[in-house]
Amino acid sequence: MKRRLLISFSLSQDILLSLIASLVSILIIRWTSDPIPGFTILVFKWLVAAAVGTVPGVLISKCSLDVKKYATVRSIARVMTAILIKEAVMMVALVVRLVVLPQMLQYVLILLLDFILTGGALSYLRVASRLLSGHGPNPSQMASRKTALVAGTDDASLNLASELEKEGYDVIGLLTRRPEMNGRVIMDYVVYACKTDEDLENLQWRFGGVDGVFFPRTVMERNDSASDSGDKKEESDGVQQRDRMSLLGHMVKRGFDIGLSSLLLLVFSPVIAVCAYFIKREDGGPVLFVQERIGRGGKPFNIYKFRSMRTDAEASGTPALYSGEEDPRLTRVGSFLRAHHLDELPQLWNVLKGDMSFIGYRPERQFYINQIKHYNPRYDYLFQIRPGVTSYATLYNGYTDTMDKMLTRLDLDLYYLRNHTVWFDIKVLGLTFLSIVTGKKF
């Protein structure tokens, strides 16, 4: 029974993702051309043709049976069969002029786009399903695994590096004062020349964060310096953690944020209107919940959500965290909005304005930031980037209703800060979407 439900669910998602791919393909044709007469009817016909092609394609190929085995030759062949059946039907729709486009080149482009996007969507589903099923690396372990630099290049330094690796550290390099050693590789460790504290600080920022600088008994070997502190290994307090993403990556990310938030505001405008109507109708209170949060650069901004709680939820004046589905402050409509993540829709405006990004860290109130920094002052490093509508930490840590969860979330956010790239963001966004459609609770 369980297997049948899984297959049915996979089948439904294959069909949905295939239709989304077809919708995006025809929208791209529209955005890159002059106005197309009767475009709304054209989109409807195109999606009908896509459904007619997709349903028999996935049923005949049985590609939905292999969602968890995407890497096998059989699964790839089944996916390709499903796509080819769909594209054959789409081609027939174009040949018989069920779907009429102004230019012949557009007929070729829309089929090519549909083929590429459908293949990408179905492949993504299989990769993401495997990640969510627990076959990927443990994110908590990834976040807690610390990075380290080791001073020196002699045997004592190499032995210390080996010990640190066994203790769970990622040793990312050896330090020396000798410029001629810079860039050399000793036992798989790259050597970096640092003469001053400023050089060391710049190197830490370059690595996107180093959790510790360790010294062996020899401290700085004879060829590096005549001084010897005689200390055993010590962890540096000068920990730096830097945003890893390049300037170009940030430009791409911001362009993506603007484009996608604009599109989603347009697409979801009917849903937004319906949500606003029912919120207002329930108790006559304000539709939007507006609250000050701390964002990029440590600057405050107003975050927007659909109001999901009673208007007197914090009447005492003391901030209180959301405690889950049983929180007595939730309204009936608000409970539904929270369960389906619809309360976050107004944050699309925050993304468009530039207060937030789709992926980042979840912004907090200053009240809670002060409490978190009491235990871990490195929270300030998050201010290098925009907060997000969702985050890497949210996928695995869910809502934070205790200080322990807040500190775990901070560890995951700092891991994200040290390692995020455009591709990392795409994976987090895709996994978030898959989590929502599969009903995963955050």
XYZ file of C-alpha atoms in Angstrom:
442
model
C 0.000 0.000 0.000
C 2.793 2.387 0.982
C 4.641 1.695 -2.275
C 1.489 2.389 -4.302
C 1.033 5.710 -2.559
C 4.664 6.621 -3.230
C 4.349 5.732 -6.911
C 1.078 7.684 -7.218
C 2.672 10.680 -5.561
C 5.743 10.461 -7.822
C 3.484 10.176 -10.862
C 1.568 13.305 -9.837
C 4.774 15.257 -9.332
C 6.169 14.147 -12.691
C 3.037 15.443 -14.407
C 3.031 18.716 -12.450
C 6.708 19.454 -13.099
C 6.294 18.622 -16.777
C 3.407 21.094 -17.071
C 5.403 23.775 -15.249
C 8.252 23.227 -17.724
C 5.837 23.698 -20.630
C 4.403 26.854 -19.071
C 7.860 28.349 -18.591
C 8.860 27.478 -22.167
C 5.933 29.337 -23.732
C 6.418 32.288 -21.362
C 10.053 32.547 -22.467
C 8.900 32.643 -26.110
C 6.480 35.445 -25.210
C 9.069 37.453 -23.258
C 11.577 37.284 -26.126
C 9.169 38.242 -28.918
C 6.619 40.835 -29.940
C 3.097 40.591 -28.472
C 1.329 37.402 -29.570
C -2.406 37.778 -30.370
C -4.678 35.627 -28.192
C -1.763 34.627 -25.957
C -3.952 33.551 -23.015
C -5.883 31.049 -25.155
C -2.593 29.963 -26.705
C -1.149 29.154 -23.266
C -4.245 27.106 -22.399
C -3.970 25.085 -25.624
C -0.248 24.556 -25.087
C -0.802 23.223 -21.567
C -3.592 20.934 -22.761
C -1.225 19.508 -25.371
C 1.459 19.162 -22.684
C -0.925 17.227 -20.432
C -2.029 14.983 -23.308
C 1.620 14.196 -24.019
C 2.850 13.915 -20.440
C 0.259 11.543 -19.000
C 0.728 8.704 -21.512
C 4.466 9.423 -21.521
C 4.943 8.776 -17.799
C 2.486 5.864 -17.810
C 4.060 4.091 -20.785
C 7.662 4.700 -19.715
C 6.911 3.918 -16.029
C 9.548 6.501 -15.103
C 7.763 7.197 -11.807
C 8.833 3.757 -10.561
C 12.473 4.887 -10.414
C 12.361 8.152 -8.503
C 14.876 6.912 -5.903
C 17.140 5.287 -8.533
C 17.784 8.211 -10.835
C 21.420 7.231 -11.522
C 20.722 3.909 -13.242
C 20.707 3.425 -17.001
C 17.136 2.121 -16.789
C 15.829 5.197 -14.991
C 17.534 7.567 -17.448
C 16.069 5.607 -20.361
C 12.586 5.744 -18.828
C 12.766 9.500 -18.278
C 13.985 10.061 -21.834
C 11.158 7.875 -23.175
C 8.581 9.906 -21.255
C 10.028 13.171 -22.563
C 10.188 11.981 -26.179
C 6.555 10.816 -26.070
C 5.524 14.187 -24.698
C 7.516 16.129 -27.298
C 6.052 14.000 -30.102
C 2.547 15.002 -28.992
C 3.638 18.646 -28.693
C 5.051 18.533 -32.208
C 1.752 17.186 -33.527
C -0.059 20.051 -31.782
C 2.194 22.518 -33.603
C 1.930 20.750 -36.984
C -1.890 20.640 -36.935
C -1.806 24.288 -35.788
C -3.587 23.710 -32.519
C -0.923 26.091 -31.217
C -0.104 28.871 -33.683
C 3.002 31.027 -33.296
C 3.914 34.075 -35.429
C 7.323 32.832 -36.600
C 8.636 29.481 -37.790
C 11.755 29.831 -35.626
C 9.544 29.993 -32.544
C 8.156 26.523 -33.310
C 11.668 25.082 -33.126
C 12.652 27.090 -30.050
C 9.577 26.209 -28.018
C 10.033 22.482 -28.639
C 13.724 22.734 -27.733
C 12.965 24.732 -24.575
C 10.238 22.330 -23.547
C 12.540 19.347 -24.042
C 15.359 20.902 -21.989
C 13.147 22.220 -19.177
C 11.131 19.014 -18.868
C 14.305 16.933 -18.729
C 15.758 19.253 -16.096
C 12.576 19.216 -14.007
C 12.221 15.428 -13.983
C 15.929 14.925 -13.295
C 15.782 17.422 -10.447
C 12.895 15.522 -8.863
C 14.939 12.345 -8.770
C 18.060 14.002 -7.353
C 16.097 15.949 -4.735
C 14.089 12.918 -3.695
C 17.285 11.032 -3.006
C 18.658 13.914 -0.934
C 15.470 14.176 1.114
C 15.371 10.438 1.650
C 18.505 10.721 3.765
C 21.143 9.362 1.393
C 23.041 12.627 1.340
C 25.509 13.971 3.902
C 24.276 14.824 7.383
C 23.813 18.635 7.411
C 24.303 18.916 11.150
C 27.668 17.197 10.874
C 28.581 19.407 7.939
C 27.729 22.545 9.893
C 29.593 21.451 13.023
C 32.753 20.350 11.159
C 35.281 23.120 11.805
C 38.047 24.480 9.593
C 41.619 24.974 10.787
C 45.014 26.361 9.812
C 48.199 24.889 11.298
C 51.321 26.989 11.906
C 54.540 25.515 10.552
C 55.645 23.078 7.870
C 57.827 20.634 9.811
C 56.966 17.135 11.012
C 55.424 18.453 14.232
C 53.008 20.633 12.224
C 52.127 17.767 9.906
C 51.492 15.464 12.861
C 49.269 18.104 14.440
C 47.339 18.498 11.186
C 46.800 14.734 11.099
C 45.550 14.747 14.702
C 43.138 17.578 13.967
C 41.751 15.710 10.951
C 41.043 12.722 13.198
C 39.261 15.047 15.651
C 36.900 16.215 12.922
C 38.611 19.366 11.660
C 39.148 20.263 8.000
C 42.764 21.405 7.859
C 42.832 23.778 4.912
C 46.480 24.787 4.962
C 49.817 25.335 6.687
C 51.188 28.739 7.698
C 54.748 30.000 7.183
C 56.610 33.312 7.304
C 58.773 32.408 4.293
C 57.436 34.005 1.060
C 59.257 31.476 -1.136
C 57.161 28.678 0.415
C 53.855 30.261 -0.551
C 51.741 27.972 -2.706
C 53.775 24.821 -2.172
C 52.033 21.557 -1.278
C 53.268 19.381 1.583
C 51.423 16.128 2.270
C 48.280 17.409 0.485
C 48.335 20.651 2.520
C 48.849 23.975 0.736
C 51.348 26.342 2.362
C 50.400 30.008 2.827
C 52.902 32.745 3.669
C 51.712 35.143 6.394
C 54.186 37.628 7.886
C 51.763 39.823 9.816
C 48.496 39.514 11.711
C 46.872 41.442 8.885
C 48.054 38.815 6.372
C 46.531 36.104 8.571
C 43.252 37.973 8.854
C 43.076 38.474 5.085
C 43.750 34.773 4.559
C 40.931 33.850 6.936
C 38.510 36.080 5.047
C 39.705 34.606 1.765
C 38.784 31.126 3.001
C 35.295 32.221 3.971
C 35.914 31.583 7.632
C 38.494 29.700 9.672
C 37.430 28.312 13.021
C 40.879 27.911 14.511
C 44.612 28.520 14.052
C 46.647 25.808 15.790
C 50.284 25.791 16.889
C 52.435 22.692 17.475
C 55.041 22.493 20.228
C 57.609 24.128 17.963
C 55.088 26.942 17.345
C 56.856 28.634 14.422
C 59.631 26.418 13.033
C 63.241 27.526 13.067
C 63.270 28.634 9.433
C 60.183 30.782 9.881
C 61.078 32.738 12.981
C 63.555 32.803 15.810
C 60.803 33.285 18.366
C 59.247 30.305 20.132
C 56.368 30.723 22.557
C 56.740 27.166 23.885
C 52.965 26.686 23.919
C 51.155 23.541 23.083
C 48.493 23.765 20.402
C 46.226 26.749 20.980
C 43.094 27.803 19.188
C 43.073 31.367 17.926
C 40.353 33.669 19.175
C 40.633 35.695 15.967
C 38.012 33.665 14.116
C 36.771 35.266 10.922
C 33.917 34.057 8.769
C 33.310 35.563 5.378
C 30.659 35.458 2.730
C 32.087 33.061 0.172
C 30.010 34.147 -2.830
C 31.835 36.262 -5.408
C 30.700 39.704 -6.551
C 29.486 38.191 -9.836
C 27.583 35.550 -7.884
C 25.863 38.248 -5.848
C 24.913 40.107 -9.038
C 23.426 36.933 -10.517
C 21.617 36.191 -7.259
C 20.143 39.695 -7.022
C 18.998 39.572 -10.653
C 17.373 36.209 -9.982
C 15.663 37.600 -6.859
C 14.224 40.548 -8.761
C 13.040 38.464 -11.705
C 11.501 35.628 -9.713
C 9.858 37.843 -7.074
C 8.270 39.984 -9.808
C 6.971 36.898 -11.592
C 5.634 35.277 -8.422
C 3.916 38.465 -7.271
C 2.102 38.478 -10.590
C 1.329 34.753 -10.627
C 0.175 34.618 -7.002
C -1.752 37.900 -7.028
C -5.113 36.026 -7.047
C -3.956 33.850 -4.126
C -2.756 36.942 -2.258
C -6.125 38.623 -2.766
C -8.035 35.557 -1.522
C -5.815 35.229 1.576
C -6.279 38.917 2.377
C -10.048 38.602 2.034
C -10.355 35.674 4.459
C -7.977 37.199 7.027
C -10.000 40.416 7.071
C -13.286 38.566 7.130
C -12.373 36.395 10.119
C -11.839 39.067 12.765
C -11.691 42.416 10.996
C -8.053 42.945 12.017
C -5.166 44.027 9.785
C -4.307 41.755 6.882
C -0.555 42.190 7.139
C 1.741 41.529 10.061
C 4.586 44.054 9.995
C 7.559 43.630 12.315
C 11.039 45.094 12.558
C 13.840 42.630 11.870
C 17.594 43.068 11.520
C 19.014 42.543 8.047
C 22.098 43.117 5.949
C 24.673 45.362 7.556
C 22.871 45.078 10.873
C 20.238 47.528 9.645
C 16.584 47.170 10.680
C 13.831 46.690 8.110
C 10.127 45.892 8.186
C 9.272 42.299 7.276
C 5.817 41.598 5.850
C 3.713 38.502 6.451
C 0.045 37.642 6.348
C -1.233 37.953 9.914
C -1.755 34.445 11.285
C -2.277 35.250 14.959
C -4.714 37.236 17.053
C -4.137 40.982 17.185
C -3.277 40.697 20.915
C -0.692 37.933 20.393
C 2.015 39.965 22.140
C -0.176 42.283 24.191
C 2.187 41.934 27.162
C 4.938 43.640 25.175
C 7.326 40.712 25.574
C 8.354 38.956 22.332
C 7.162 35.349 22.152
C 8.242 32.695 19.651
C 5.830 30.696 17.532
C 5.438 27.339 19.286
C 4.005 25.236 16.463
C 0.619 24.175 15.145
C -0.886 24.086 18.645
C 0.019 27.700 19.421
C -3.193 29.103 20.993
C -2.603 32.512 19.450
C -3.191 31.222 15.907
C -6.416 32.185 14.182
C -8.353 29.601 12.196
C -7.310 31.150 8.884
C -3.810 31.764 10.207
C -3.383 28.107 11.088
C -4.168 27.159 7.492
C -1.796 29.820 6.133
C 1.041 28.637 8.379
C 0.502 24.977 7.515
C 0.820 25.733 3.792
C 3.484 28.471 4.122
C 1.133 30.997 2.526
C 1.767 33.502 5.323
C 5.214 34.123 3.766
C 3.856 35.368 0.404
C 4.077 39.102 1.270
C 7.826 38.637 1.737
C 8.049 38.574 -2.058
C 7.784 42.359 -1.705
C 10.721 42.341 0.730
C 12.739 40.389 -1.848
C 11.817 42.772 -4.666
C 12.767 45.796 -2.522
C 16.129 44.285 -1.645
C 15.535 43.841 2.091
C 15.718 40.080 1.660
C 16.732 37.354 -0.755
C 14.994 34.058 -1.491
C 17.841 32.165 0.210
C 19.822 33.478 3.167
C 19.405 33.258 6.917
C 16.070 33.847 8.629
C 16.069 37.399 10.053
C 15.479 37.848 13.771
C 14.384 40.614 16.100
C 17.078 42.443 18.024
C 15.611 41.024 21.242
C 16.510 37.463 20.222
C 19.771 38.411 18.506
C 21.033 39.789 21.816
C 20.215 36.490 23.521
C 21.880 34.419 20.794
C 25.044 36.558 20.888
C 25.320 35.929 24.612
C 26.107 32.287 23.728
C 27.696 32.763 20.292
C 28.873 36.274 19.304
C 29.526 35.170 15.723
C 25.930 36.007 14.779
C 27.232 39.378 13.508
C 28.969 37.644 10.589
C 25.546 36.887 9.079
C 25.028 40.602 8.480
C 27.347 40.345 5.454
C 24.456 38.962 3.372
C 20.735 39.550 2.958
C 18.390 37.458 5.097
C 16.217 34.984 3.223
C 12.608 33.937 2.846
C 13.953 30.458 3.460
C 17.340 29.122 4.440
C 19.586 26.092 4.462
C 19.028 25.899 8.223
C 15.231 25.904 7.878
C 15.358 22.739 5.775
C 16.947 20.771 8.570
C 16.224 22.695 11.763
C 12.656 23.883 11.142
C 11.068 26.650 13.186
C 13.121 27.738 16.189
C 11.136 27.879 19.418
C 14.015 27.275 21.870
C 17.484 28.736 22.395
C 19.088 25.362 21.570
C 17.378 25.405 18.174
C 18.459 29.011 17.639
C 22.092 28.094 18.300
C 21.862 25.057 16.018
C 20.334 27.271 13.352
C 23.219 29.730 13.759
C 25.755 26.917 13.208
C 23.948 25.944 9.998
C 23.684 29.595 8.892
C 27.424 30.089 9.428
C 28.102 26.938 7.412
C 25.934 28.417 4.656
C 27.836 31.712 4.872
C 31.175 29.937 4.466
C 30.085 27.722 1.593
C 27.222 29.251 -0.352
C 27.366 29.761 -4.095
C 24.742 30.349 -6.765
C 24.487 26.572 -7.239
C 24.156 26.069 -3.474
C 21.248 28.543 -3.457
C 19.559 26.779 -6.365
C 19.760 23.457 -4.486
C 18.319 24.979 -1.293
C 15.498 26.637 -3.242
C 14.727 23.403 -5.062
C 14.742 21.328 -1.877
C 12.491 23.896 -0.192
C 10.008 23.651 -3.056
C 10.085 19.859 -2.911
C 9.606 19.935 0.861
C 6.542 22.152 0.519
C 4.870 20.045 -2.159
C 5.580 16.860 -0.201
C 3.991 18.361 2.913
C 7.138 18.474 5.059
C 6.625 20.538 8.218
C 9.207 23.198 9.021
